[in-house]
PDB file of C-alpha atoms in Angstrom:
ATOM      1  CA  ASP A  24       0.000   0.000   0.000  1.00 71.00           C
ATOM      2  CA  GLU A  25       1.006   3.678   0.118  1.00 75.00           C
ATOM      3  CA  SER A  26       2.798   3.191   3.430  1.00 76.00           C
ATOM      4  CA  GLY A  27       4.882   0.347   1.989  1.00 81.00           C
ATOM      5  CA  ALA A  28       2.987  -2.386   3.818  1.00 88.00           C
ATOM      6  CA  PRO A  29       2.380  -5.572   1.806  1.00 91.00           C
ATOM      7  CA  ILE A  30      -1.161  -6.420   0.733  1.00 94.00           C
ATOM      8  CA  ARG A  31      -2.047 -10.078   1.174  1.00 94.00           C
ATOM      9  CA  GLY A  32      -4.612 -11.519  -1.228  1.00 95.00           C
ATOM     10  CA  ALA A  33      -4.333  -8.889  -3.961  1.00 96.00           C
ATOM     11  CA  SER A  34      -5.287 -10.178  -7.406  1.00 95.00           C
ATOM     12  CA  VAL A  35      -2.548  -9.901 -10.044  1.00 96.00           C
ATOM     13  CA  GLU A  36      -3.784 -10.457 -13.596  1.00 94.00           C
ATOM     14  CA  VAL A  37      -1.711 -10.592 -16.775  1.00 94.00           C
ATOM     15  CA  LYS A  38      -4.078  -9.684 -19.610  1.00 92.00           C
ATOM     16  CA  GLY A  39      -4.617 -12.661 -21.892  1.00 88.00           C
ATOM     17  CA  PHE A  40      -2.823 -15.048 -19.556  1.00 87.00           C
ATOM     18  CA  GLU A  41      -3.221 -16.144 -15.985  1.00 82.00           C
ATOM     19  CA  SER A  42      -3.906 -14.440 -12.711  1.00 90.00           C
ATOM     20  CA  THR A  43      -2.529 -15.083  -9.258  1.00 93.00           C
ATOM     21  CA  ILE A  44      -2.882 -13.834  -5.685  1.00 94.00           C
ATOM     22  CA  THR A  45      -0.237 -12.146  -3.541  1.00 95.00           C
ATOM     23  CA  ASP A  46       1.060 -14.012  -0.491  1.00 95.00           C
ATOM     24  CA  GLU A  47       1.290 -12.702   3.096  1.00 93.00           C
ATOM     25  CA  ALA A  48       4.404 -10.704   2.159  1.00 94.00           C
ATOM     26  CA  GLY A  49       2.677  -9.149  -0.870  1.00 93.00           C
ATOM     27  CA  ARG A  50       4.756 -11.226  -3.304  1.00 92.00           C
ATOM     28  CA  TYR A  51       3.512 -12.929  -6.445  1.00 94.00           C
ATOM     29  CA  VAL A  52       5.001 -14.997  -9.276  1.00 92.00           C
ATOM     30  CA  VAL A  53       3.744 -15.446 -12.819  1.00 91.00           C
ATOM     31  CA  LYS A  54       5.738 -18.095 -14.672  1.00 87.00           C
ATOM     32  CA  GLY A  55       6.001 -19.079 -18.301  1.00 86.00           C
ATOM     33  CA  LEU A  56       5.271 -15.787 -20.015  1.00 89.00           C
ATOM     34  CA  PRO A  57       6.797 -15.550 -23.493  1.00 91.00           C
ATOM     35  CA  ILE A  58       8.960 -12.559 -24.389  1.00 92.00           C
ATOM     36  CA  GLY A  59       6.800  -9.512 -24.966  1.00 92.00           C
ATOM     37  CA  GLU A  60       4.864  -6.653 -23.466  1.00 94.00           C
ATOM     38  CA  TYR A  61       1.957  -7.310 -21.117  1.00 94.00           C
ATOM     39  CA  GLU A  62      -0.726  -5.306 -19.374  1.00 94.00           C
ATOM     40  CA  VAL A  63      -0.762  -6.194 -15.672  1.00 95.00           C
ATOM     41  CA  THR A  64      -3.666  -5.313 -13.390  1.00 95.00           C
ATOM     42  CA  VAL A  65      -3.492  -5.477  -9.596  1.00 96.00           C
ATOM     43  CA  SER A  66      -6.570  -5.103  -7.426  1.00 94.00           C
ATOM     44  CA  ALA A  67      -7.494  -5.588  -3.792  1.00 94.00           C
ATOM     45  CA  ARG A  68     -10.596  -4.834  -1.750  1.00 90.00           C
ATOM     46  CA  GLY A  69     -10.409  -1.347  -0.257  1.00 89.00           C
ATOM     47  CA  TYR A  70      -7.775  -0.156  -2.745  1.00 92.00           C
ATOM     48  CA  GLU A  71      -7.796   1.494  -6.153  1.00 91.00           C
ATOM     49  CA  THR A  72      -6.893  -0.843  -9.029  1.00 94.00           C
ATOM     50  CA  ALA A  73      -3.415  -0.323 -10.515  1.00 94.00           C
ATOM     51  CA  TYR A  74      -2.386  -0.950 -14.119  1.00 93.00           C
ATOM     52  CA  ARG A  75       1.050  -1.189 -15.640  1.00 93.00           C
ATOM     53  CA  SER A  76       2.624  -2.191 -18.922  1.00 93.00           C
ATOM     54  CA  VAL A  77       5.428  -4.704 -18.323  1.00 93.00           C
ATOM     55  CA  VAL A  78       8.109  -5.947 -20.734  1.00 93.00           C
ATOM     56  CA  VAL A  79       9.369  -9.532 -20.324  1.00 92.00           C
ATOM     57  CA  ASN A  80      12.817 -10.204 -21.795  1.00 89.00           C
ATOM     58  CA  VAL A  81      14.586 -13.472 -22.614  1.00 87.00           C
ATOM     59  CA  ASN A  82      16.353 -15.292 -19.748  1.00 83.00           C
ATOM     60  CA  GLN A  83      15.549 -12.575 -17.213  1.00 84.00           C
ATOM     61  CA  THR A  84      13.364 -12.367 -14.171  1.00 86.00           C
ATOM     62  CA  THR A  85      11.173  -9.291 -14.392  1.00 88.00           C
ATOM     63  CA  VAL A  86      10.387  -7.741 -11.021  1.00 87.00           C
ATOM     64  CA  VAL A  87       7.438  -5.364 -10.882  1.00 89.00           C
ATOM     65  CA  ASP A  88       6.268  -3.770  -7.647  1.00 90.00           C
ATOM     66  CA  PHE A  89       2.916  -2.022  -7.370  1.00 91.00           C
ATOM     67  CA  THR A  90       1.773   0.578  -4.867  1.00 91.00           C
ATOM     68  CA  LEU A  91      -1.968   0.521  -4.319  1.00 93.00           C
ATOM     69  CA  LYS A  92      -3.722   3.628  -3.033  1.00 90.00           C
ATOM     70  CA  LYS A  93      -6.516   3.305  -0.506  1.00 88.00           C
ATOM     71  CA  ALA A  94      -9.892   3.659  -2.180  1.00 85.00           C
ATOM     72  CA  GLN A  95     -11.818   6.808  -1.362  1.00 77.00           C
ATOM     73  CA  GLN A  96     -14.256   6.170   1.430  1.00 70.00           C
ATOM     74  CA  TYR A  97     -17.412   8.194   1.799  1.00 67.00           C
ATOM     75  CA  SER A  98     -18.948   9.233   5.091  1.00 70.00           C
ATOM     76  CA  SER A  99     -22.560   8.480   5.936  1.00 75.00           C
ATOM     77  CA  SER A 100     -23.416  12.178   5.553  1.00 78.00           C
ATOM     78  CA  GLN A 101     -22.069  12.089   1.980  1.00 74.00           C
ATOM     79  CA  TYR A 102     -24.300   9.095   1.202  1.00 74.00           C
ATOM     80  CA  VAL A 103     -27.314  10.901   2.697  1.00 81.00           C
ATOM     81  CA  ALA A 104     -26.578  13.999   0.595  1.00 83.00           C
ATOM     82  CA  LEU A 105     -26.299  11.865  -2.550  1.00 83.00           C
ATOM     83  CA  ALA A 106     -29.555  10.041  -1.800  1.00 86.00           C
ATOM     84  CA  PHE A 107     -31.310  13.362  -1.155  1.00 83.00           C
ATOM     85  CA  THR A 108     -30.044  14.728  -4.492  1.00 90.00           C
ATOM     86  CA  VAL A 109     -31.310  11.648  -6.332  1.00 91.00           C
ATOM     87  CA  VAL A 110     -34.744  11.893  -4.686  1.00 91.00           C
ATOM     88  CA  ILE A 111     -35.032  15.590  -5.613  1.00 89.00           C
ATOM     89  CA  ALA A 112     -34.033  14.819  -9.228  1.00 91.00           C
ATOM     90  CA  ILE A 113     -36.683  12.081  -9.452  1.00 90.00           C
ATOM     91  CA  LEU A 114     -39.363  14.397  -8.031  1.00 90.00           C
ATOM     92  CA  ILE A 115     -38.469  17.091 -10.567  1.00 89.00           C
ATOM     93  CA  LEU A 116     -38.658  14.583 -13.428  1.00 89.00           C
ATOM     94  CA  LEU A 117     -42.051  13.321 -12.217  1.00 88.00           C
ATOM     95  CA  ALA A 118     -43.389  16.885 -11.946  1.00 87.00           C
ATOM     96  CA  LEU A 119     -42.194  17.693 -15.477  1.00 84.00           C
ATOM     97  CA  ARG A 120     -43.751  14.512 -16.810  1.00 80.00           C
ATOM     98  CA  ARG A 121     -47.053  15.217 -15.060  1.00 80.00           C
ATOM     99  CA  ARG A 122     -47.060  18.781 -16.425  1.00 76.00           C
ATOM    100  CA  ARG A 123     -46.354  17.529 -19.970  1.00 74.00           C
ATOM    101  CA  CYS A 124     -49.178  14.968 -19.753  1.00 71.00           C
ATOM    102  CA  SER A 125     -51.687  17.565 -18.499  1.00 65.00           C
ATOM    103  CA  ILE A 126     -51.070  20.055 -21.350  1.00 62.00           C
ATOM    104  CA  PRO A 127     -53.835  19.645 -24.021  1.00 61.00           C
TER     105      PRO A 127
END
């Protein structure tokens, strides 16, 4: 994560190939990739998903570390404000629809 702590159980996916899960130390291994460039996606609950393009060369181990940022968390008051906004928008739409239907 952003503090440098490992994230256990993060999903590491190589597009078009396999996926794996990080261990308790935040490590992962993907074996058998042919030479080439790959899109790697790392995700974990409570964190923003990270993407990176990775080049795999012949006879080399490619080490790629990811830093996942904590996902934005909303407070209950923010959820209430959002719900209130949605309700108001629906009421306005219903009033406009009713007005349109009542015009001869």
